[in-house]
Amino acid sequence: MQTIKSKAELAQVVNNTIRASIALHMQTLSQQYAEPYQATRHGWFIVCEDECDLLMPFLGLSFSLAEKLQSGEVEFVDKKQDWYEIYILLNDNEGILIYVPTSLLTQHQSLRI
């Protein structure tokens, strides 16, 4: 699992298309709020890499993606060509946009989107 909270951390994202998508979201947030992107103000990103990333609680949080999906506590799900973007709101202005490769969800049959 990769946690992206700054532009500098984008370099760790191996998938070029996902990296470009996160960069675009950061740029959009910066333009929308007329200030530099800040994870604690605008939210942050997680890239799931293997099946345990779906089941384990996120770093620093008390819940997993599987728990949120099963309870229906997600703000939106957007299906892309090779992945899903799943948004979870943490508080009034901070959320997590989670990137889940389609192949991971097909491996884990109990999760329905």
PDB file of N, CA and C in Angstrom:
ATOM      1  N   MET A   1       0.851  -1.174   0.000  1.00  0.00           N
ATOM      2  CA  MET A   1       0.000   0.000   0.000  1.00  0.00           C
ATOM      3  C   MET A   1       0.895   1.235   0.000  1.00  0.00           C
ATOM      4  N   GLN A   2       0.544   2.154  -0.849  1.00  0.00           N
ATOM      5  CA  GLN A   2       1.279   3.411  -0.910  1.00  0.00           C
ATOM      6  C   GLN A   2       0.361   4.536  -0.450  1.00  0.00           C
ATOM      7  N   THR A   3       0.861   5.365   0.447  1.00  0.00           N
ATOM      8  CA  THR A   3       0.126   6.532   0.916  1.00  0.00           C
ATOM      9  C   THR A   3       0.791   7.766   0.324  1.00  0.00           C
ATOM     10  N   ILE A   4       0.010   8.577  -0.362  1.00  0.00           N
ATOM     11  CA  ILE A   4       0.529   9.764  -1.037  1.00  0.00           C
ATOM     12  C   ILE A   4      -0.089  11.000  -0.385  1.00  0.00           C
ATOM     13  N   LYS A   5       0.771  11.786   0.274  1.00  0.00           N
ATOM     14  CA  LYS A   5       0.297  13.002   0.932  1.00  0.00           C
ATOM     15  C   LYS A   5       1.021  14.253   0.440  1.00  0.00           C
ATOM     16  N   SER A   6       1.904  14.080  -0.542  1.00  0.00           N
ATOM     17  CA  SER A   6       2.613  15.239  -1.097  1.00  0.00           C
ATOM     18  C   SER A   6       2.998  14.950  -2.544  1.00  0.00           C
ATOM     19  N   LYS A   7       3.286  16.015  -3.270  1.00  0.00           N
ATOM     20  CA  LYS A   7       3.716  15.845  -4.659  1.00  0.00           C
ATOM     21  C   LYS A   7       5.025  15.074  -4.743  1.00  0.00           C
ATOM     22  N   ALA A   8       5.894  15.243  -3.765  1.00  0.00           N
ATOM     23  CA  ALA A   8       7.178  14.541  -3.765  1.00  0.00           C
ATOM     24  C   ALA A   8       6.979  13.022  -3.680  1.00  0.00           C
ATOM     25  N   GLU A   9       5.931  12.576  -3.010  1.00  0.00           N
ATOM     26  CA  GLU A   9       5.678  11.145  -2.854  1.00  0.00           C
ATOM     27  C   GLU A   9       5.106  10.504  -4.121  1.00  0.00           C
ATOM     28  N   LEU A  10       4.732  11.305  -5.089  1.00  0.00           N
ATOM     29  CA  LEU A  10       4.215  10.757  -6.348  1.00  0.00           C
ATOM     30  C   LEU A  10       5.228   9.856  -7.044  1.00  0.00           C
ATOM     31  N   ALA A  11       6.494  10.122  -6.857  1.00  0.00           N
ATOM     32  CA  ALA A  11       7.541   9.335  -7.518  1.00  0.00           C
ATOM     33  C   ALA A  11       7.498   7.866  -7.118  1.00  0.00           C
ATOM     34  N   GLN A  12       6.940   7.557  -5.957  1.00  0.00           N
ATOM     35  CA  GLN A  12       6.892   6.157  -5.510  1.00  0.00           C
ATOM     36  C   GLN A  12       5.787   5.350  -6.183  1.00  0.00           C
ATOM     37  N   VAL A  13       4.873   6.012  -6.882  1.00  0.00           N
ATOM     38  CA  VAL A  13       3.777   5.307  -7.552  1.00  0.00           C
ATOM     39  C   VAL A  13       4.306   4.722  -8.857  1.00  0.00           C
ATOM     40  N   VAL A  14       4.316   3.408  -8.942  1.00  0.00           N
ATOM     41  CA  VAL A  14       4.894   2.703 -10.081  1.00  0.00           C
ATOM     42  C   VAL A  14       4.035   2.852 -11.333  1.00  0.00           C
ATOM     43  N   ASN A  15       2.727   2.746 -11.187  1.00  0.00           N
ATOM     44  CA  ASN A  15       1.816   2.815 -12.328  1.00  0.00           C
ATOM     45  C   ASN A  15       1.740   4.261 -12.832  1.00  0.00           C
ATOM     46  N   ASN A  16       2.214   4.483 -14.051  1.00  0.00           N
ATOM     47  CA  ASN A  16       2.266   5.840 -14.620  1.00  0.00           C
ATOM     48  C   ASN A  16       0.893   6.483 -14.737  1.00  0.00           C
ATOM     49  N   THR A  17      -0.104   5.699 -15.089  1.00  0.00           N
ATOM     50  CA  THR A  17      -1.448   6.244 -15.275  1.00  0.00           C
ATOM     51  C   THR A  17      -2.057   6.670 -13.950  1.00  0.00           C
ATOM     52  N   ILE A  18      -1.872   5.858 -12.924  1.00  0.00           N
ATOM     53  CA  ILE A  18      -2.372   6.226 -11.589  1.00  0.00           C
ATOM     54  C   ILE A  18      -1.607   7.436 -11.065  1.00  0.00           C
ATOM     55  N   ARG A  19      -0.292   7.466 -11.265  1.00  0.00           N
ATOM     56  CA  ARG A  19       0.507   8.619 -10.839  1.00  0.00           C
ATOM     57  C   ARG A  19       0.003   9.896 -11.512  1.00  0.00           C
ATOM     58  N   ALA A  20      -0.277   9.832 -12.793  1.00  0.00           N
ATOM     59  CA  ALA A  20      -0.793  10.997 -13.524  1.00  0.00           C
ATOM     60  C   ALA A  20      -2.169  11.405 -13.007  1.00  0.00           C
ATOM     61  N   SER A  21      -3.003  10.444 -12.672  1.00  0.00           N
ATOM     62  CA  SER A  21      -4.331  10.744 -12.140  1.00  0.00           C
ATOM     63  C   SER A  21      -4.237  11.457 -10.791  1.00  0.00           C
ATOM     64  N   ILE A  22      -3.349  10.976  -9.923  1.00  0.00           N
ATOM     65  CA  ILE A  22      -3.173  11.626  -8.619  1.00  0.00           C
ATOM     66  C   ILE A  22      -2.638  13.043  -8.815  1.00  0.00           C
ATOM     67  N   ALA A  23      -1.669  13.205  -9.697  1.00  0.00           N
ATOM     68  CA  ALA A  23      -1.109  14.536  -9.967  1.00  0.00           C
ATOM     69  C   ALA A  23      -2.190  15.494 -10.464  1.00  0.00           C
ATOM     70  N   LEU A  24      -3.055  15.002 -11.324  1.00  0.00           N
ATOM     71  CA  LEU A  24      -4.153  15.831 -11.825  1.00  0.00           C
ATOM     72  C   LEU A  24      -5.113  16.210 -10.703  1.00  0.00           C
ATOM     73  N   HIS A  25      -5.442  15.255  -9.823  1.00  0.00           N
ATOM     74  CA  HIS A  25      -6.316  15.568  -8.681  1.00  0.00           C
ATOM     75  C   HIS A  25      -5.671  16.628  -7.778  1.00  0.00           C
ATOM     76  N   MET A  26      -4.370  16.508  -7.538  1.00  0.00           N
ATOM     77  CA  MET A  26      -3.671  17.501  -6.713  1.00  0.00           C
ATOM     78  C   MET A  26      -3.720  18.880  -7.361  1.00  0.00           C
ATOM     79  N   GLN A  27      -3.496  18.918  -8.661  1.00  0.00           N
ATOM     80  CA  GLN A  27      -3.524  20.190  -9.390  1.00  0.00           C
ATOM     81  C   GLN A  27      -4.929  20.794  -9.348  1.00  0.00           C
ATOM     82  N   THR A  28      -5.948  19.971  -9.550  1.00  0.00           N
ATOM     83  CA  THR A  28      -7.330  20.447  -9.517  1.00  0.00           C
ATOM     84  C   THR A  28      -7.674  21.024  -8.152  1.00  0.00           C
ATOM     85  N   LEU A  29      -7.267  20.341  -7.085  1.00  0.00           N
ATOM     86  CA  LEU A  29      -7.527  20.832  -5.729  1.00  0.00           C
ATOM     87  C   LEU A  29      -6.817  22.151  -5.485  1.00  0.00           C
ATOM     88  N   SER A  30      -5.576  22.269  -5.944  1.00  0.00           N
ATOM     89  CA  SER A  30      -4.829  23.523  -5.792  1.00  0.00           C
ATOM     90  C   SER A  30      -5.527  24.669  -6.498  1.00  0.00           C
ATOM     91  N   GLN A  31      -6.013  24.414  -7.703  1.00  0.00           N
ATOM     92  CA  GLN A  31      -6.713  25.461  -8.462  1.00  0.00           C
ATOM     93  C   GLN A  31      -8.067  25.781  -7.834  1.00  0.00           C
ATOM     94  N   GLN A  32      -8.786  24.763  -7.413  1.00  0.00           N
ATOM     95  CA  GLN A  32     -10.114  24.959  -6.832  1.00  0.00           C
ATOM     96  C   GLN A  32     -10.055  25.801  -5.555  1.00  0.00           C
ATOM     97  N   TYR A  33      -9.041  25.570  -4.728  1.00  0.00           N
ATOM     98  CA  TYR A  33      -8.937  26.285  -3.460  1.00  0.00           C
ATOM     99  C   TYR A  33      -7.942  27.444  -3.503  1.00  0.00           C
ATOM    100  N   ALA A  34      -7.335  27.684  -4.663  1.00  0.00           N
ATOM    101  CA  ALA A  34      -6.384  28.782  -4.858  1.00  0.00           C
ATOM    102  C   ALA A  34      -5.283  28.776  -3.807  1.00  0.00           C
ATOM    103  N   GLU A  35      -4.754  27.594  -3.533  1.00  0.00           N
ATOM    104  CA  GLU A  35      -3.646  27.442  -2.596  1.00  0.00           C
ATOM    105  C   GLU A  35      -2.920  26.136  -2.924  1.00  0.00           C
ATOM    106  N   PRO A  36      -1.675  26.016  -2.504  1.00  0.00           N
ATOM    107  CA  PRO A  36      -0.946  24.772  -2.774  1.00  0.00           C
ATOM    108  C   PRO A  36      -1.651  23.569  -2.136  1.00  0.00           C
ATOM    109  N   TYR A  37      -1.528  22.419  -2.783  1.00  0.00           N
ATOM    110  CA  TYR A  37      -2.120  21.192  -2.256  1.00  0.00           C
ATOM    111  C   TYR A  37      -1.539  20.864  -0.886  1.00  0.00           C
ATOM    112  N   GLN A  38      -2.430  20.553   0.064  1.00  0.00           N
ATOM    113  CA  GLN A  38      -2.038  20.118   1.406  1.00  0.00           C
ATOM    114  C   GLN A  38      -2.928  18.943   1.795  1.00  0.00           C
ATOM    115  N   ALA A  39      -2.341  17.824   2.132  1.00  0.00           N
ATOM    116  CA  ALA A  39      -3.112  16.622   2.446  1.00  0.00           C
ATOM    117  C   ALA A  39      -4.086  16.837   3.602  1.00  0.00           C
ATOM    118  N   THR A  40      -3.672  17.561   4.634  1.00  0.00           N
ATOM    119  CA  THR A  40      -4.546  17.735   5.798  1.00  0.00           C
ATOM    120  C   THR A  40      -5.705  18.688   5.534  1.00  0.00           C
ATOM    121  N   ARG A  41      -5.625  19.448   4.474  1.00  0.00           N
ATOM    122  CA  ARG A  41      -6.738  20.345   4.103  1.00  0.00           C
ATOM    123  C   ARG A  41      -7.569  19.806   2.956  1.00  0.00           C
ATOM    124  N   HIS A  42      -6.927  19.094   2.034  1.00  0.00           N
ATOM    125  CA  HIS A  42      -7.601  18.685   0.799  1.00  0.00           C
ATOM    126  C   HIS A  42      -7.801  17.185   0.675  1.00  0.00           C
ATOM    127  N   GLY A  43      -7.242  16.414   1.570  1.00  0.00           N
ATOM    128  CA  GLY A  43      -7.336  14.969   1.481  1.00  0.00           C
ATOM    129  C   GLY A  43      -6.060  14.370   0.915  1.00  0.00           C
ATOM    130  N   TRP A  44      -6.008  13.051   0.882  1.00  0.00           N
ATOM    131  CA  TRP A  44      -4.811  12.363   0.425  1.00  0.00           C
ATOM    132  C   TRP A  44      -5.186  11.114  -0.336  1.00  0.00           C
ATOM    133  N   PHE A  45      -4.193  10.367  -0.755  1.00  0.00           N
ATOM    134  CA  PHE A  45      -4.387   9.277  -1.702  1.00  0.00           C
ATOM    135  C   PHE A  45      -3.751   7.990  -1.181  1.00  0.00           C
ATOM    136  N   ILE A  46      -4.381   6.877  -1.512  1.00  0.00           N
ATOM    137  CA  ILE A  46      -3.834   5.559  -1.210  1.00  0.00           C
ATOM    138  C   ILE A  46      -3.897   4.726  -2.484  1.00  0.00           C
ATOM    139  N   VAL A  47      -2.816   4.009  -2.765  1.00  0.00           N
ATOM    140  CA  VAL A  47      -2.782   3.088  -3.892  1.00  0.00           C
ATOM    141  C   VAL A  47      -2.646   1.678  -3.311  1.00  0.00           C
ATOM    142  N   CYS A  48      -3.665   0.854  -3.509  1.00  0.00           N
ATOM    143  CA  CYS A  48      -3.630  -0.534  -3.047  1.00  0.00           C
ATOM    144  C   CYS A  48      -2.803  -1.353  -4.028  1.00  0.00           C
ATOM    145  N   GLU A  49      -1.948  -2.205  -3.471  1.00  0.00           N
ATOM    146  CA  GLU A  49      -1.051  -2.998  -4.314  1.00  0.00           C
ATOM    147  C   GLU A  49      -1.309  -4.490  -4.242  1.00  0.00           C
ATOM    148  N   ASP A  50      -1.840  -4.977  -3.127  1.00  0.00           N
ATOM    149  CA  ASP A  50      -2.150  -6.401  -3.037  1.00  0.00           C
ATOM    150  C   ASP A  50      -3.385  -6.598  -2.161  1.00  0.00           C
ATOM    151  N   GLU A  51      -3.852  -7.834  -2.091  1.00  0.00           N
ATOM    152  CA  GLU A  51      -5.128  -8.128  -1.450  1.00  0.00           C
ATOM    153  C   GLU A  51      -5.173  -7.729   0.021  1.00  0.00           C
ATOM    154  N   CYS A  52      -4.065  -7.861   0.735  1.00  0.00           N
ATOM    155  CA  CYS A  52      -4.077  -7.498   2.157  1.00  0.00           C
ATOM    156  C   CYS A  52      -4.332  -6.001   2.350  1.00  0.00           C
ATOM    157  N   ASP A  53      -4.029  -5.186   1.344  1.00  0.00           N
ATOM    158  CA  ASP A  53      -4.312  -3.750   1.431  1.00  0.00           C
ATOM    159  C   ASP A  53      -5.808  -3.470   1.539  1.00  0.00           C
ATOM    160  N   LEU A  54      -6.629  -4.380   1.055  1.00  0.00           N
ATOM    161  CA  LEU A  54      -8.080  -4.223   1.137  1.00  0.00           C
ATOM    162  C   LEU A  54      -8.600  -4.551   2.527  1.00  0.00           C
ATOM    163  N   LEU A  55      -7.898  -5.410   3.237  1.00  0.00           N
ATOM    164  CA  LEU A  55      -8.382  -5.958   4.502  1.00  0.00           C
ATOM    165  C   LEU A  55      -7.769  -5.314   5.747  1.00  0.00           C
ATOM    166  N   MET A  56      -6.561  -4.807   5.633  1.00  0.00           N
ATOM    167  CA  MET A  56      -5.857  -4.227   6.776  1.00  0.00           C
ATOM    168  C   MET A  56      -6.285  -2.773   6.984  1.00  0.00           C
ATOM    169  N   PRO A  57      -6.386  -2.338   8.260  1.00  0.00           N
ATOM    170  CA  PRO A  57      -6.702  -0.921   8.496  1.00  0.00           C
ATOM    171  C   PRO A  57      -5.641  -0.018   7.866  1.00  0.00           C
ATOM    172  N   PHE A  58      -6.097   1.115   7.373  1.00  0.00           N
ATOM    173  CA  PHE A  58      -5.174   2.096   6.809  1.00  0.00           C
ATOM    174  C   PHE A  58      -4.269   2.630   7.907  1.00  0.00           C
ATOM    175  N   LEU A  59      -3.045   2.965   7.555  1.00  0.00           N
ATOM    176  CA  LEU A  59      -2.069   3.483   8.498  1.00  0.00           C
ATOM    177  C   LEU A  59      -2.633   4.702   9.230  1.00  0.00           C
ATOM    178  N   GLY A  60      -2.677   4.620  10.541  1.00  0.00           N
ATOM    179  CA  GLY A  60      -3.162   5.730  11.356  1.00  0.00           C
ATOM    180  C   GLY A  60      -4.670   5.812  11.481  1.00  0.00           C
ATOM    181  N   LEU A  61      -5.396   4.897  10.851  1.00  0.00           N
ATOM    182  CA  LEU A  61      -6.854   4.906  10.922  1.00  0.00           C
ATOM    183  C   LEU A  61      -7.344   3.566  11.482  1.00  0.00           C
ATOM    184  N   SER A  62      -8.574   3.540  11.930  1.00  0.00           N
ATOM    185  CA  SER A  62      -9.096   2.341  12.594  1.00  0.00           C
ATOM    186  C   SER A  62      -9.939   1.452  11.692  1.00  0.00           C
ATOM    187  N   PHE A  63      -9.941   1.709  10.400  1.00  0.00           N
ATOM    188  CA  PHE A  63     -10.798   0.935   9.489  1.00  0.00           C
ATOM    189  C   PHE A  63     -10.047   0.548   8.224  1.00  0.00           C
ATOM    190  N   SER A  64     -10.580  -0.460   7.564  1.00  0.00           N
ATOM    191  CA  SER A  64     -10.019  -0.913   6.287  1.00  0.00           C
ATOM    192  C   SER A  64     -10.974  -0.540   5.157  1.00  0.00           C
ATOM    193  N   LEU A  65     -10.497  -0.670   3.945  1.00  0.00           N
ATOM    194  CA  LEU A  65     -11.338  -0.423   2.783  1.00  0.00           C
ATOM    195  C   LEU A  65     -12.473  -1.439   2.743  1.00  0.00           C
ATOM    196  N   ALA A  66     -12.174  -2.700   3.053  1.00  0.00           N
ATOM    197  CA  ALA A  66     -13.209  -3.741   3.041  1.00  0.00           C
ATOM    198  C   ALA A  66     -14.343  -3.397   3.996  1.00  0.00           C
ATOM    199  N   GLU A  67     -14.004  -2.918   5.188  1.00  0.00           N
ATOM    200  CA  GLU A  67     -15.035  -2.539   6.156  1.00  0.00           C
ATOM    201  C   GLU A  67     -15.923  -1.426   5.616  1.00  0.00           C
ATOM    202  N   LYS A  68     -15.313  -0.410   5.045  1.00  0.00           N
ATOM    203  CA  LYS A  68     -16.083   0.723   4.516  1.00  0.00           C
ATOM    204  C   LYS A  68     -16.962   0.303   3.342  1.00  0.00           C
ATOM    205  N   LEU A  69     -16.438  -0.548   2.475  1.00  0.00           N
ATOM    206  CA  LEU A  69     -17.232  -1.016   1.336  1.00  0.00           C
ATOM    207  C   LEU A  69     -18.405  -1.872   1.799  1.00  0.00           C
ATOM    208  N   GLN A  70     -18.157  -2.778   2.741  1.00  0.00           N
ATOM    209  CA  GLN A  70     -19.211  -3.672   3.214  1.00  0.00           C
ATOM    210  C   GLN A  70     -20.303  -2.934   3.970  1.00  0.00           C
ATOM    211  N   SER A  71     -19.944  -1.835   4.645  1.00  0.00           N
ATOM    212  CA  SER A  71     -20.947  -1.067   5.394  1.00  0.00           C
ATOM    213  C   SER A  71     -21.591   0.020   4.540  1.00  0.00           C
ATOM    214  N   GLY A  72     -21.096   0.210   3.307  1.00  0.00           N
ATOM    215  CA  GLY A  72     -21.654   1.234   2.427  1.00  0.00           C
ATOM    216  C   GLY A  72     -21.241   2.644   2.803  1.00  0.00           C
ATOM    217  N   GLU A  73     -20.145   2.781   3.538  1.00  0.00           N
ATOM    218  CA  GLU A  73     -19.687   4.081   4.015  1.00  0.00           C
ATOM    219  C   GLU A  73     -18.629   4.694   3.104  1.00  0.00           C
ATOM    220  N   VAL A  74     -18.926   4.756   1.830  1.00  0.00           N
ATOM    221  CA  VAL A  74     -18.047   5.425   0.875  1.00  0.00           C
ATOM    222  C   VAL A  74     -18.847   6.520   0.191  1.00  0.00           C
ATOM    223  N   GLU A  75     -18.188   7.608  -0.130  1.00  0.00           N
ATOM    224  CA  GLU A  75     -18.862   8.740  -0.761  1.00  0.00           C
ATOM    225  C   GLU A  75     -19.154   8.475  -2.229  1.00  0.00           C
ATOM    226  N   PHE A  76     -18.169   7.915  -2.929  1.00  0.00           N
ATOM    227  CA  PHE A  76     -18.405   7.557  -4.326  1.00  0.00           C
ATOM    228  C   PHE A  76     -17.392   6.525  -4.787  1.00  0.00           C
ATOM    229  N   VAL A  77     -17.748   5.816  -5.850  1.00  0.00           N
ATOM    230  CA  VAL A  77     -16.885   4.861  -6.515  1.00  0.00           C
ATOM    231  C   VAL A  77     -16.909   5.216  -7.992  1.00  0.00           C
ATOM    232  N   ASP A  78     -15.740   5.369  -8.576  1.00  0.00           N
ATOM    233  CA  ASP A  78     -15.633   5.691  -9.990  1.00  0.00           C
ATOM    234  C   ASP A  78     -14.807   4.607 -10.675  1.00  0.00           C
ATOM    235  N   LYS A  79     -15.410   3.897 -11.610  1.00  0.00           N
ATOM    236  CA  LYS A  79     -14.730   2.829 -12.335  1.00  0.00           C
ATOM    237  C   LYS A  79     -13.946   3.427 -13.494  1.00  0.00           C
ATOM    238  N   LYS A  80     -12.651   3.167 -13.490  1.00  0.00           N
ATOM    239  CA  LYS A  80     -11.787   3.568 -14.590  1.00  0.00           C
ATOM    240  C   LYS A  80     -11.466   2.324 -15.412  1.00  0.00           C
ATOM    241  N   GLN A  81     -10.622   2.447 -16.401  1.00  0.00           N
ATOM    242  CA  GLN A  81     -10.327   1.294 -17.261  1.00  0.00           C
ATOM    243  C   GLN A  81      -9.692   0.137 -16.489  1.00  0.00           C
ATOM    244  N   ASP A  82      -8.678   0.421 -15.675  1.00  0.00           N
ATOM    245  CA  ASP A  82      -7.945  -0.640 -14.999  1.00  0.00           C
ATOM    246  C   ASP A  82      -8.011  -0.585 -13.472  1.00  0.00           C
ATOM    247  N   TRP A  83      -8.744   0.375 -12.929  1.00  0.00           N
ATOM    248  CA  TRP A  83      -8.827   0.504 -11.484  1.00  0.00           C
ATOM    249  C   TRP A  83     -10.135   1.188 -11.093  1.00  0.00           C
ATOM    250  N   TYR A  84     -10.388   1.158  -9.782  1.00  0.00           N
ATOM    251  CA  TYR A  84     -11.498   1.901  -9.196  1.00  0.00           C
ATOM    252  C   TYR A  84     -10.919   3.029  -8.368  1.00  0.00           C
ATOM    253  N   GLU A  85     -11.606   4.164  -8.354  1.00  0.00           N
ATOM    254  CA  GLU A  85     -11.293   5.245  -7.435  1.00  0.00           C
ATOM    255  C   GLU A  85     -12.432   5.271  -6.427  1.00  0.00           C
ATOM    256  N   ILE A  86     -12.086   5.109  -5.163  1.00  0.00           N
ATOM    257  CA  ILE A  86     -13.077   5.044  -4.096  1.00  0.00           C
ATOM    258  C   ILE A  86     -12.762   6.162  -3.111  1.00  0.00           C
ATOM    259  N   TYR A  87     -13.759   6.993  -2.826  1.00  0.00           N
ATOM    260  CA  TYR A  87     -13.539   8.147  -1.949  1.00  0.00           C
ATOM    261  C   TYR A  87     -14.225   7.921  -0.611  1.00  0.00           C
ATOM    262  N   ILE A  88     -13.453   8.114   0.462  1.00  0.00           N
ATOM    263  CA  ILE A  88     -13.970   8.011   1.824  1.00  0.00           C
ATOM    264  C   ILE A  88     -13.731   9.346   2.507  1.00  0.00           C
ATOM    265  N   LEU A  89     -14.782   9.931   3.045  1.00  0.00           N
ATOM    266  CA  LEU A  89     -14.693  11.204   3.757  1.00  0.00           C
ATOM    267  C   LEU A  89     -14.292  10.941   5.204  1.00  0.00           C
ATOM    268  N   LEU A  90     -13.273  11.657   5.698  1.00  0.00           N
ATOM    269  CA  LEU A  90     -12.810  11.495   7.075  1.00  0.00           C
ATOM    270  C   LEU A  90     -13.398  12.542   8.006  1.00  0.00           C
ATOM    271  N   ASN A  91     -13.513  13.765   7.521  1.00  0.00           N
ATOM    272  CA  ASN A  91     -14.101  14.858   8.297  1.00  0.00           C
ATOM    273  C   ASN A  91     -14.646  15.888   7.314  1.00  0.00           C
ATOM    274  N   ASP A  92     -14.941  17.072   7.775  1.00  0.00           N
ATOM    275  CA  ASP A  92     -15.591  18.067   6.916  1.00  0.00           C
ATOM    276  C   ASP A  92     -14.841  18.401   5.634  1.00  0.00           C
ATOM    277  N   ASN A  93     -13.520  18.338   5.658  1.00  0.00           N
ATOM    278  CA  ASN A  93     -12.787  18.716   4.452  1.00  0.00           C
ATOM    279  C   ASN A  93     -11.698  17.734   4.056  1.00  0.00           C
ATOM    280  N   GLU A  94     -11.453  16.714   4.837  1.00  0.00           N
ATOM    281  CA  GLU A  94     -10.374  15.779   4.523  1.00  0.00           C
ATOM    282  C   GLU A  94     -10.943  14.409   4.181  1.00  0.00           C
ATOM    283  N   GLY A  95     -10.436  13.839   3.122  1.00  0.00           N
ATOM    284  CA  GLY A  95     -10.866  12.514   2.707  1.00  0.00           C
ATOM    285  C   GLY A  95      -9.712  11.748   2.099  1.00  0.00           C
ATOM    286  N   ILE A  96      -9.993  10.512   1.724  1.00  0.00           N
ATOM    287  CA  ILE A  96      -8.991   9.656   1.093  1.00  0.00           C
ATOM    288  C   ILE A  96      -9.548   9.200  -0.244  1.00  0.00           C
ATOM    289  N   LEU A  97      -8.785   9.388  -1.295  1.00  0.00           N
ATOM    290  CA  LEU A  97      -9.121   8.828  -2.592  1.00  0.00           C
ATOM    291  C   LEU A  97      -8.246   7.594  -2.762  1.00  0.00           C
ATOM    292  N   ILE A  98      -8.895   6.439  -2.842  1.00  0.00           N
ATOM    293  CA  ILE A  98      -8.202   5.165  -2.854  1.00  0.00           C
ATOM    294  C   ILE A  98      -8.247   4.579  -4.259  1.00  0.00           C
ATOM    295  N   TYR A  99      -7.088   4.180  -4.745  1.00  0.00           N
ATOM    296  CA  TYR A  99      -6.963   3.552  -6.056  1.00  0.00           C
ATOM    297  C   TYR A  99      -6.840   2.044  -5.849  1.00  0.00           C
ATOM    298  N   VAL A 100      -7.765   1.296  -6.453  1.00  0.00           N
ATOM    299  CA  VAL A 100      -7.766  -0.159  -6.317  1.00  0.00           C
ATOM    300  C   VAL A 100      -7.764  -0.774  -7.714  1.00  0.00           C
ATOM    301  N   PRO A 101      -6.693  -1.459  -8.083  1.00  0.00           N
ATOM    302  CA  PRO A 101      -6.684  -2.139  -9.381  1.00  0.00           C
ATOM    303  C   PRO A 101      -7.852  -3.126  -9.485  1.00  0.00           C
ATOM    304  N   THR A 102      -8.479  -3.161 -10.636  1.00  0.00           N
ATOM    305  CA  THR A 102      -9.618  -4.049 -10.870  1.00  0.00           C
ATOM    306  C   THR A 102      -9.257  -5.498 -10.548  1.00  0.00           C
ATOM    307  N   SER A 103      -8.054  -5.902 -10.873  1.00  0.00           N
ATOM    308  CA  SER A 103      -7.626  -7.282 -10.634  1.00  0.00           C
ATOM    309  C   SER A 103      -7.668  -7.649  -9.155  1.00  0.00           C
ATOM    310  N   LEU A 104      -7.407  -6.694  -8.250  1.00  0.00           N
ATOM    311  CA  LEU A 104      -7.479  -6.980  -6.811  1.00  0.00           C
ATOM    312  C   LEU A 104      -8.904  -7.274  -6.369  1.00  0.00           C
ATOM    313  N   LEU A 105      -9.846  -6.529  -6.890  1.00  0.00           N
ATOM    314  CA  LEU A 105     -11.235  -6.749  -6.485  1.00  0.00           C
ATOM    315  C   LEU A 105     -11.782  -8.056  -7.029  1.00  0.00           C
ATOM    316  N   THR A 106     -11.322  -8.461  -8.189  1.00  0.00           N
ATOM    317  CA  THR A 106     -11.797  -9.743  -8.724  1.00  0.00           C
ATOM    318  C   THR A 106     -11.215 -10.908  -7.937  1.00  0.00           C
ATOM    319  N   GLN A 107     -10.056 -10.713  -7.317  1.00  0.00           N
ATOM    320  CA  GLN A 107      -9.466 -11.752  -6.473  1.00  0.00           C
ATOM    321  C   GLN A 107     -10.220 -11.899  -5.157  1.00  0.00           C
ATOM    322  N   HIS A 108     -10.838 -10.828  -4.688  1.00  0.00           N
ATOM    323  CA  HIS A 108     -11.517 -10.832  -3.391  1.00  0.00           C
ATOM    324  C   HIS A 108     -13.023 -10.805  -3.628  1.00  0.00           C
ATOM    325  N   GLN A 109     -13.603 -11.967  -3.756  1.00  0.00           N
ATOM    326  CA  GLN A 109     -15.007 -12.116  -4.162  1.00  0.00           C
ATOM    327  C   GLN A 109     -16.011 -11.516  -3.179  1.00  0.00           C
ATOM    328  N   SER A 110     -15.670 -11.411  -1.898  1.00  0.00           N
ATOM    329  CA  SER A 110     -16.642 -10.910  -0.911  1.00  0.00           C
ATOM    330  C   SER A 110     -16.864  -9.404  -1.019  1.00  0.00           C
ATOM    331  N   LEU A 111     -15.997  -8.695  -1.695  1.00  0.00           N
ATOM    332  CA  LEU A 111     -16.167  -7.251  -1.848  1.00  0.00           C
ATOM    333  C   LEU A 111     -16.947  -6.950  -3.112  1.00  0.00           C
ATOM    334  N   ARG A 112     -18.013  -6.252  -2.959  1.00  0.00           N
ATOM    335  CA  ARG A 112     -18.857  -5.871  -4.097  1.00  0.00           C
ATOM    336  C   ARG A 112     -18.841  -4.352  -4.244  1.00  0.00           C
ATOM    337  N   ILE A 113     -18.676  -3.925  -5.457  1.00  0.00           N
ATOM    338  CA  ILE A 113     -18.734  -2.481  -5.730  1.00  0.00           C
ATOM    339  C   ILE A 113     -19.835  -2.248  -6.727  1.00  0.00           C
TER     340      ILE A 113
END
